[in-house]
Short mmCIF file of C-alpha atoms in Angstrom, two decimals:
data_model
loop_
_atom_site.label_atom_id
_atom_site.label_comp_id
_atom_site.label_asym_id
_atom_site.label_seq_id
_atom_site.Cartn_x
_atom_site.Cartn_y
_atom_site.Cartn_z
CA MET A 1366 31.15 -18.96 23.12
CA GLN A 1367 31.81 -21.93 20.86
CA TYR A 1368 34.85 -23.21 19.02
CA THR A 1369 35.12 -26.08 16.52
CA GLU A 1370 37.97 -28.02 14.94
CA THR A 1371 37.86 -31.14 12.81
CA LEU A 1372 40.78 -33.43 13.61
CA SER A 1373 42.21 -35.89 11.12
CA VAL A 1374 42.81 -39.38 12.51
CA ALA A 1375 44.72 -42.07 10.63
CA SER A 1376 44.04 -45.71 11.51
CA HIS A 1377 46.43 -48.51 10.61
CA GLU A 1378 44.43 -51.63 11.42
CA ARG A 1379 40.90 -52.84 10.69
CA ASN A 1380 39.99 -52.61 14.38
CA GLN A 1381 41.92 -50.07 16.43
CA PHE A 1382 41.47 -47.76 19.40
CA ILE A 1383 43.45 -44.54 18.93
CA ASP A 1384 44.08 -42.40 21.99
CA VAL A 1385 43.22 -38.84 20.92
CA THR A 1386 43.26 -37.30 24.41
CA PRO A 1387 46.29 -35.02 23.79
CA GLU A 1388 44.92 -33.72 20.47
CA VAL A 1389 41.48 -33.04 21.96
CA ASN A 1390 43.00 -31.24 24.94
CA LEU A 1391 44.95 -29.04 22.51
CA VAL A 1392 41.69 -28.08 20.80
CA VAL A 1393 40.20 -27.23 24.20
CA ALA A 1394 43.27 -25.09 24.97
CA ARG A 1395 43.02 -23.29 21.61
CA SER A 1396 39.31 -22.63 22.24
CA GLY A 1397 40.16 -20.41 25.20
CA ILE A 1398 37.19 -21.93 27.04
CA ARG A 1399 37.77 -22.65 30.73
CA GLU A 1400 34.42 -24.03 31.88
CA GLY A 1401 32.00 -25.77 29.54
CA MET A 1402 31.40 -28.89 27.51
CA CYS A 1403 33.45 -30.68 24.87
CA TYR A 1404 31.40 -32.50 22.22
CA LEU A 1405 33.17 -35.21 20.25
CA TYR A 1406 31.42 -36.32 17.06
CA VAL A 1407 32.42 -39.00 14.54
CA PRO A 1408 30.89 -38.30 11.08
CA HIS A 1409 31.34 -41.93 9.97
CA THR A 1410 29.17 -45.06 10.11
CA THR A 1411 31.87 -47.65 10.77
CA ALA A 1412 33.76 -45.92 13.59
CA GLY A 1413 32.94 -44.67 17.08
CA ILE A 1414 34.23 -42.81 20.09
CA THR A 1415 34.59 -43.95 23.69
CA VAL A 1416 36.20 -43.01 26.98
CA ASN A 1417 38.05 -45.77 28.81
CA GLU A 1418 41.39 -46.66 30.42
CA ASN A 1419 44.49 -45.45 28.63
CA ALA A 1420 47.05 -46.64 31.19
CA ASP A 1421 47.20 -50.35 30.28
CA PRO A 1422 47.10 -50.92 26.48
CA SER A 1423 45.60 -54.37 27.06
CA VAL A 1424 42.27 -52.76 28.05
CA PRO A 1425 41.50 -51.35 24.57
CA GLN A 1426 42.63 -54.70 23.11
CA ASP A 1427 40.22 -56.61 25.36
CA ILE A 1428 37.36 -54.29 24.43
CA LEU A 1429 38.08 -54.66 20.71
CA GLU A 1430 38.29 -58.44 20.95
CA ARG A 1431 35.04 -58.65 22.87
CA LEU A 1432 33.30 -56.38 20.34
CA SER A 1433 34.48 -58.78 17.61
CA ILE A 1434 32.87 -61.66 19.51
CA LEU A 1435 29.61 -59.71 19.89
CA ALA A 1436 29.61 -58.64 16.23
CA PRO A 1437 31.81 -61.10 14.31
CA ARG A 1438 33.09 -60.11 10.89
CA GLU A 1439 31.90 -63.37 9.37
CA GLY A 1440 28.24 -63.41 10.30
CA ARG A 1441 24.98 -63.82 8.38
CA TYR A 1442 24.51 -60.25 7.22
CA ARG A 1443 22.44 -58.70 4.44
CA HIS A 1444 24.79 -55.74 3.80
CA THR A 1445 27.09 -56.84 1.00
CA GLU A 1446 30.09 -54.60 1.58
CA GLY A 1447 31.62 -56.96 4.14
CA ASN A 1448 31.57 -54.42 6.96
CA ALA A 1449 28.19 -55.02 8.63
CA ASP A 1450 30.12 -55.87 11.82
CA ALA A 1451 31.66 -52.39 11.79
CA HIS A 1452 28.24 -50.71 11.50
CA ILE A 1453 26.97 -52.77 14.44
CA LYS A 1454 29.99 -51.83 16.58
CA ALA A 1455 29.45 -48.14 15.72
CA THR A 1456 25.93 -48.31 17.17
CA LEU A 1457 27.00 -50.30 20.25
CA VAL A 1458 29.85 -47.90 21.09
CA GLY A 1459 28.25 -44.72 19.74
CA VAL A 1460 29.47 -41.87 17.53
CA SER A 1461 29.24 -39.06 20.07
CA GLN A 1462 30.70 -38.37 23.51
CA THR A 1463 30.22 -35.38 25.76
CA VAL A 1464 32.93 -34.57 28.29
CA PRO A 1465 32.90 -31.63 30.73
CA VAL A 1466 35.68 -29.05 30.45
CA SER A 1467 37.04 -27.61 33.69
CA GLY A 1468 40.05 -25.38 34.23
CA GLY A 1469 40.63 -25.29 30.47
CA LYS A 1470 40.89 -29.03 29.94
CA LEU A 1471 38.84 -32.22 29.74
CA LEU A 1472 37.53 -33.24 33.16
CA LEU A 1473 38.71 -36.84 32.77
CA GLY A 1474 39.15 -39.31 35.61
CA THR A 1475 42.68 -40.37 36.55
CA TRP A 1476 42.71 -43.41 34.27
CA GLN A 1477 40.48 -42.11 31.49
CA GLY A 1478 41.45 -41.30 27.94
CA VAL A 1479 39.40 -40.53 24.82
CA PHE A 1480 39.63 -43.17 22.11
CA PHE A 1481 38.69 -42.87 18.46
CA CYS A 1482 37.38 -46.36 17.62
CA GLU A 1483 38.18 -47.63 14.14
CA PHE A 1484 36.12 -50.66 13.07
CA ASP A 1485 36.78 -50.74 9.32
CA GLY A 1486 40.30 -49.45 8.79
CA PRO A 1487 42.87 -48.65 7.82
CA ARG A 1488 41.43 -45.28 6.77
CA ARG A 1489 41.82 -41.57 7.20
CA ARG A 1490 39.00 -40.38 9.46
CA LYS A 1491 37.57 -37.16 10.85
CA LEU A 1492 36.70 -36.28 14.43
CA VAL A 1493 34.66 -33.13 15.05
CA VAL A 1494 35.57 -31.42 18.33
CA ARG A 1495 33.28 -28.62 19.46
CA VAL A 1496 33.87 -26.75 22.72
CA VAL A 1497 31.09 -24.62 24.19
CA GLY A 1498 31.28 -22.55 27.35
CA GLU A 1499 32.78 -19.60 29.12
CA GLY A 1500 36.27 -18.24 28.48
CA VAL A 1501 38.71 -16.33 30.61
CA GLY A 1502 37.69 -12.86 29.50
CA MET B 333 24.61 -20.06 33.09
CA GLN B 334 26.22 -23.28 34.30
CA TYR B 335 26.30 -25.11 37.60
CA THR B 336 28.32 -28.19 38.60
CA GLU B 337 28.27 -30.63 41.49
CA THR B 338 30.13 -33.88 41.95
CA LEU B 339 27.98 -36.46 43.69
CA SER B 340 29.40 -39.30 45.74
CA VAL B 341 27.89 -42.71 45.00
CA ALA B 342 28.55 -45.79 47.14
CA SER B 343 28.08 -49.20 45.54
CA HIS B 344 27.66 -52.37 47.59
CA GLU B 345 27.93 -55.11 44.98
CA ARG B 346 30.29 -55.90 42.12
CA ASN B 347 27.55 -55.22 39.57
CA GLN B 348 24.84 -52.80 40.62
CA PHE B 349 22.51 -50.20 39.15
CA ILE B 350 21.96 -47.34 41.59
CA ASP B 351 19.00 -45.05 40.97
CA VAL B 352 20.39 -41.51 41.33
CA THR B 353 17.34 -39.69 39.91
CA PRO B 354 16.39 -37.90 43.17
CA GLU B 355 19.97 -36.74 43.84
CA VAL B 356 20.38 -35.47 40.26
CA ASN B 357 17.05 -33.63 40.39
CA LEU B 358 18.20 -31.94 43.61
CA VAL B 359 21.32 -30.70 41.80
CA VAL B 360 19.12 -29.37 38.99
CA ALA B 361 16.94 -27.59 41.59
CA ARG B 362 19.99 -26.07 43.32
CA SER B 363 21.30 -24.85 39.94
CA GLY B 364 18.32 -22.53 39.57
CA ILE B 365 18.19 -23.47 35.89
CA ARG B 366 14.68 -23.95 34.46
CA GLU B 367 15.36 -24.76 30.81
CA GLY B 368 18.58 -26.34 29.59
CA MET B 369 20.62 -29.53 29.56
CA CYS B 370 21.88 -31.80 32.33
CA TYR B 371 25.18 -33.55 31.59
CA LEU B 372 26.00 -36.64 33.63
CA TYR B 373 29.62 -37.76 33.51
CA VAL B 374 31.29 -40.76 35.17
CA PRO B 375 35.04 -40.15 35.67
CA HIS B 376 35.77 -43.89 36.02
CA THR B 377 36.71 -46.67 33.60
CA THR B 378 34.77 -49.55 35.17
CA ALA B 379 31.41 -47.85 35.68
CA GLY B 380 28.79 -46.20 33.49
CA ILE B 381 25.55 -44.27 33.41
CA THR B 382 22.24 -45.14 31.78
CA VAL B 383 18.58 -44.15 31.69
CA ASN B 384 16.05 -46.96 31.94
CA GLU B 385 13.00 -48.15 33.87
CA ASN B 386 13.01 -47.54 37.61
CA ALA B 387 9.50 -48.84 38.36
CA ASP B 388 10.19 -52.60 38.33
CA PRO B 389 13.54 -53.47 40.01
CA SER B 390 13.76 -56.62 37.89
CA VAL B 391 14.57 -54.49 34.82
CA PRO B 392 17.99 -53.30 36.08
CA GLN B 393 18.65 -56.89 37.23
CA ASP B 394 17.89 -58.25 33.76
CA ILE B 395 20.14 -55.66 32.13
CA LEU B 396 23.02 -56.44 34.52
CA GLU B 397 22.66 -60.19 33.97
CA ARG B 398 22.62 -59.78 30.21
CA LEU B 399 25.70 -57.53 30.32
CA SER B 400 27.47 -60.29 32.28
CA ILE B 401 26.59 -62.75 29.52
CA LEU B 402 27.89 -60.35 26.85
CA ALA B 403 31.08 -59.62 28.80
CA PRO B 404 31.63 -62.51 31.23
CA ARG B 405 33.98 -62.01 34.16
CA GLU B 406 35.85 -65.19 33.36
CA GLY B 407 36.88 -64.63 29.76
CA ARG B 408 40.14 -64.77 27.87
CA TYR B 409 41.42 -61.28 28.60
CA ARG B 410 44.87 -59.70 28.43
CA HIS B 411 44.28 -57.17 31.20
CA THR B 412 45.56 -58.81 34.39
CA GLU B 413 43.58 -56.93 37.01
CA GLY B 414 40.59 -59.26 36.70
CA ASN B 415 38.18 -56.52 35.69
CA ALA B 416 38.41 -56.49 31.90
CA ASP B 417 34.67 -57.32 31.85
CA ALA B 418 33.96 -54.10 33.74
CA HIS B 419 35.92 -52.01 31.22
CA ILE B 420 33.98 -53.62 28.36
CA LYS B 421 30.64 -52.91 30.05
CA ALA B 422 31.67 -49.27 30.60
CA THR B 423 32.16 -48.85 26.85
CA LEU B 424 28.94 -50.69 25.94
CA VAL B 425 26.82 -48.62 28.34
CA GLY B 426 28.81 -45.38 28.14
CA VAL B 427 30.15 -42.93 30.72
CA SER B 428 28.08 -39.90 29.73
CA GLN B 429 24.38 -39.13 29.42
CA THR B 430 22.69 -35.92 28.39
CA VAL B 431 19.14 -35.27 29.60
CA PRO B 432 17.06 -32.16 28.85
CA VAL B 433 15.94 -30.00 31.78
CA SER B 434 12.47 -28.49 31.58
CA GLY B 435 10.50 -26.66 34.25
CA GLY B 436 13.47 -26.97 36.61
CA LYS B 437 13.80 -30.76 36.50
CA LEU B 438 14.96 -33.64 34.33
CA LEU B 439 12.65 -34.16 31.35
CA LEU B 440 12.37 -37.91 31.98
CA GLY B 441 9.65 -40.15 30.59
CA THR B 442 7.08 -41.60 32.98
CA TRP B 443 9.02 -44.82 33.65
CA GLN B 444 12.55 -43.45 33.29
CA GLY B 445 15.17 -43.09 35.99
CA VAL B 446 18.88 -42.32 35.87
CA PHE B 447 21.11 -45.20 36.98
CA PHE B 448 24.73 -45.09 38.01
CA CYS B 449 26.10 -48.42 36.74
CA GLU B 450 28.71 -50.10 38.92
CA PHE B 451 30.64 -52.88 37.20
CA ASP B 452 33.58 -53.39 39.59
CA GLY B 453 32.30 -52.63 43.08
CA PRO B 454 31.85 -52.27 45.88
CA ARG B 455 33.50 -48.85 45.69
CA ARG B 456 32.96 -45.19 46.41
CA ARG B 457 32.42 -43.43 43.08
CA LYS B 458 31.96 -39.95 41.68
CA LEU B 459 29.28 -38.65 39.34
CA VAL B 460 29.78 -35.21 37.80
CA VAL B 461 26.49 -33.38 37.24
CA ARG B 462 26.65 -30.19 35.17
CA VAL B 463 23.56 -28.17 34.38
CA VAL B 464 23.70 -25.56 31.62
CA GLY B 465 20.85 -23.27 30.56
CA GLU B 466 18.61 -20.41 31.44
CA GLY B 467 17.43 -19.60 34.95
CA VAL B 468 14.39 -17.87 36.28
CA GLY B 469 15.82 -14.44 35.56
CA MET C 847 19.23 -19.42 22.45
CA GLN C 848 17.35 -22.70 22.72
CA TYR C 849 14.43 -24.25 20.87
CA THR C 850 12.54 -27.47 21.62
CA GLU C 851 10.04 -29.62 19.76
CA THR C 852 8.69 -33.04 20.62
CA LEU C 853 8.22 -35.15 17.50
CA SER C 854 5.72 -37.97 17.27
CA VAL C 855 7.09 -41.19 15.78
CA ALA C 856 4.88 -44.14 14.81
CA SER C 857 6.46 -47.57 14.65
CA HIS C 858 4.87 -50.47 12.79
CA GLU C 859 6.99 -53.44 13.85
CA ARG C 860 8.26 -54.77 17.16
CA ASN C 861 11.86 -53.96 16.17
CA GLN C 862 12.33 -51.11 13.71
CA PHE C 863 14.79 -48.35 12.85
CA ILE C 864 12.97 -45.24 11.63
CA ASP C 865 14.98 -42.63 9.77
CA VAL C 866 14.00 -39.30 11.35
CA THR C 867 16.76 -37.21 9.73
CA PRO C 868 14.43 -35.05 7.59
CA GLU C 869 12.08 -34.32 10.52
CA VAL C 870 14.99 -33.43 12.84
CA ASN C 871 16.54 -31.15 10.21
CA LEU C 872 13.19 -29.36 9.89
CA VAL C 873 13.22 -28.72 13.65
CA VAL C 874 16.76 -27.35 13.35
CA ALA C 875 15.60 -25.08 10.49
CA ARG C 876 12.61 -23.84 12.51
CA SER C 877 14.89 -23.11 15.47
CA GLY C 878 16.72 -20.44 13.48
CA ILE C 879 19.97 -21.67 15.03
CA ARG C 880 22.94 -21.77 12.64
CA GLU C 881 25.78 -23.00 14.88
CA GLY C 882 25.21 -25.10 17.97
CA MET C 883 24.19 -28.51 19.20
CA CYS C 884 21.14 -30.69 18.57
CA TYR C 885 20.14 -32.93 21.49
CA LEU C 886 17.93 -35.90 20.70
CA TYR C 887 16.24 -37.52 23.69
CA VAL C 888 13.94 -40.56 23.83
CA PRO C 889 11.64 -40.43 26.91
CA HIS C 890 10.95 -44.19 26.76
CA THR C 891 12.56 -47.26 28.32
CA THR C 892 12.14 -49.71 25.43
CA ALA C 893 13.38 -47.54 22.55
CA GLY C 894 16.62 -45.75 21.65
CA ILE C 895 18.31 -43.41 19.22
CA THR C 896 21.37 -43.96 17.04
CA VAL C 897 23.26 -42.50 14.10
CA ASN C 898 24.28 -44.92 11.36
CA GLU C 899 24.13 -45.51 7.60
CA ASN C 900 20.87 -44.58 5.88
CA ALA C 901 21.97 -45.33 2.30
CA ASP C 902 21.63 -49.14 2.31
CA PRO C 903 18.50 -50.30 4.22
CA SER C 904 20.20 -53.63 4.94
CA VAL C 905 22.48 -51.91 7.48
CA PRO C 906 19.68 -51.07 9.98
CA GLN C 907 18.34 -54.62 9.42
CA ASP C 908 21.71 -56.15 10.24
CA ILE C 909 22.02 -54.03 13.39
CA LEU C 910 18.51 -54.98 14.55
CA GLU C 911 19.14 -58.68 13.92
CA ARG C 912 22.42 -58.60 15.80
CA LEU C 913 20.81 -56.79 18.74
CA SER C 914 18.21 -59.58 18.86
CA ILE C 915 21.03 -62.12 19.07
CA LEU C 916 22.72 -60.15 21.87
CA ALA C 917 19.43 -59.69 23.77
CA PRO C 918 17.03 -62.42 22.60
CA ARG C 919 13.32 -61.99 23.23
CA GLU C 920 13.07 -65.46 24.72
CA GLY C 921 15.68 -65.36 27.45
CA ARG C 922 15.69 -66.09 31.17
CA TYR C 923 14.47 -62.75 32.45
CA ARG C 924 12.89 -61.68 35.74
CA HIS C 925 10.79 -58.85 34.28
CA THR C 926 7.39 -60.39 33.56
CA GLU C 927 6.10 -58.03 30.87
CA GLY C 928 7.85 -59.96 28.09
CA ASN C 929 9.95 -57.01 26.95
CA ALA C 930 13.12 -57.34 29.01
CA ASP C 931 15.01 -57.65 25.71
CA ALA C 932 13.75 -54.21 24.69
CA HIS C 933 14.99 -52.63 27.93
CA ILE C 934 18.42 -54.21 27.42
CA LYS C 935 18.62 -52.91 23.85
CA ALA C 936 17.66 -49.42 25.03
CA THR C 937 20.66 -49.38 27.37
CA LEU C 938 23.04 -50.85 24.75
CA VAL C 939 22.04 -48.31 22.08
CA GLY C 940 21.24 -45.39 24.41
CA VAL C 941 18.35 -42.94 24.68
CA SER C 942 20.26 -39.75 23.86
CA GLN C 943 22.38 -38.52 20.98
CA THR C 944 24.15 -35.21 20.54
CA VAL C 945 24.87 -33.98 17.01
CA PRO C 946 26.57 -30.69 16.10
CA VAL C 947 24.60 -28.16 14.05
CA SER C 948 26.51 -26.22 11.41
CA GLY C 949 25.18 -23.91 8.71
CA GLY C 950 21.67 -24.42 10.06
CA LYS C 951 21.56 -28.21 9.77
CA LEU C 952 22.85 -31.40 11.38
CA LEU C 953 26.58 -31.85 10.76
CA LEU C 954 26.14 -35.47 9.62
CA GLY C 955 28.69 -37.44 7.62
CA THR C 956 27.88 -38.33 4.01
CA TRP C 957 26.32 -41.68 4.85
CA GLN C 958 24.88 -40.85 8.25
CA GLY C 959 21.25 -40.62 9.23
CA VAL C 960 19.49 -40.37 12.60
CA PHE C 961 17.40 -43.41 13.50
CA PHE C 962 14.71 -43.71 16.13
CA CYS C 963 15.10 -47.29 17.39
CA GLU C 964 11.90 -49.10 18.28
CA PHE C 965 12.41 -52.27 20.35
CA ASP C 966 8.87 -52.95 21.62
CA GLY C 967 6.48 -51.74 18.93
CA PRO C 968 4.27 -51.08 17.24
CA ARG C 969 3.64 -47.93 19.28
CA ARG C 970 3.31 -44.20 19.04
CA ARG C 971 6.50 -42.68 20.49
CA LYS C 972 7.96 -39.29 21.34
CA LEU C 973 11.34 -37.86 20.40
CA VAL C 974 12.46 -34.67 22.14
CA VAL C 975 14.59 -32.45 19.89
CA ARG C 976 16.32 -29.52 21.55
CA VAL C 977 18.56 -27.16 19.60
CA VAL C 978 20.92 -24.84 21.49
CA GLY C 979 23.26 -22.29 19.94
CA GLU C 980 23.65 -19.08 18.03
CA GLY C 981 21.18 -17.82 15.45
CA VAL C 982 21.54 -15.60 12.45
CA GLY C 983 21.65 -12.46 14.58
#
């Protein structure tokens, strides 16, 4: 059994972590799958996806600021579109995440949330959510 | 066919790579699955999971030391719990890994092992191991 | 339904991104699977796999150069084989990627390609491609 939805995510800053946990859990609920895997895939080259703390909003801020130290916007890059930093961040963070589904929802730890990671916004983005597993039936 | 176990992992240092390859292979064996995928998932926000060399113990040490240069403990962070560095490392390394299973065990390369990555220990941690695939039949 | 092939990848430089998108899509085609997941797995400890832009060749160059700033070859490492930097890069980039398959091919974004990431070449490498899902029926 597999079920797929493509979510639309709007970013409002150049660098932004957007908590998409509720939206992804709704897709899992609509899938009817109780036990399985949830695959999150970002079909972009200047954005990523991560799982980290969503209790204290300063955590995503700290991660974003550190990423901008590791891959500064103003660096010596060959790519001439001015977003080489965003491509680098996409590879460091990654464009796919795989989270187990149990009891019909994401098997996240107490403090975990799923973040869409914008590195070259503001833009309208897509997030592919595919759920594979066994339903109630 | 799917099979899940949650392993308990005890760390003894603040930053530590713990080779969990034997424990994960035992879960794969208990699953009865011969061909499929093994999903490793860390339900924490200050730890991660990676696959790297487990022959020379200096390799994990070098990786940990470099991560502490990239995300130093004493940085200018907003998060006030003193572990912002650990959250950053969790996102750089990642909290999920997906390894093929073949012939009833992890399809690892000759020098590869699976490491639970502690970034804010010592603590008792969980590692979710889910094996999905086809059994002996 | 699952189908596996191990591709052979030859690198020609110490650090090199090799676009393997066409080869991986051929494996997906040969699998006969229309809807499912494609798991890419690198069974090496000094190489990785990523998804990023394959339109402008300067993007992979920029990523490689930045990785060499983050993990310089000449650093203070314990590992005595002279490739500690390559091990660090493998953990930063990761050795596995999971890409959805739709309509019988990788569900990549417009600008995305799959890159095998060599960090200690030149060498002959392996890339495990496993496709799991539903066929044409």
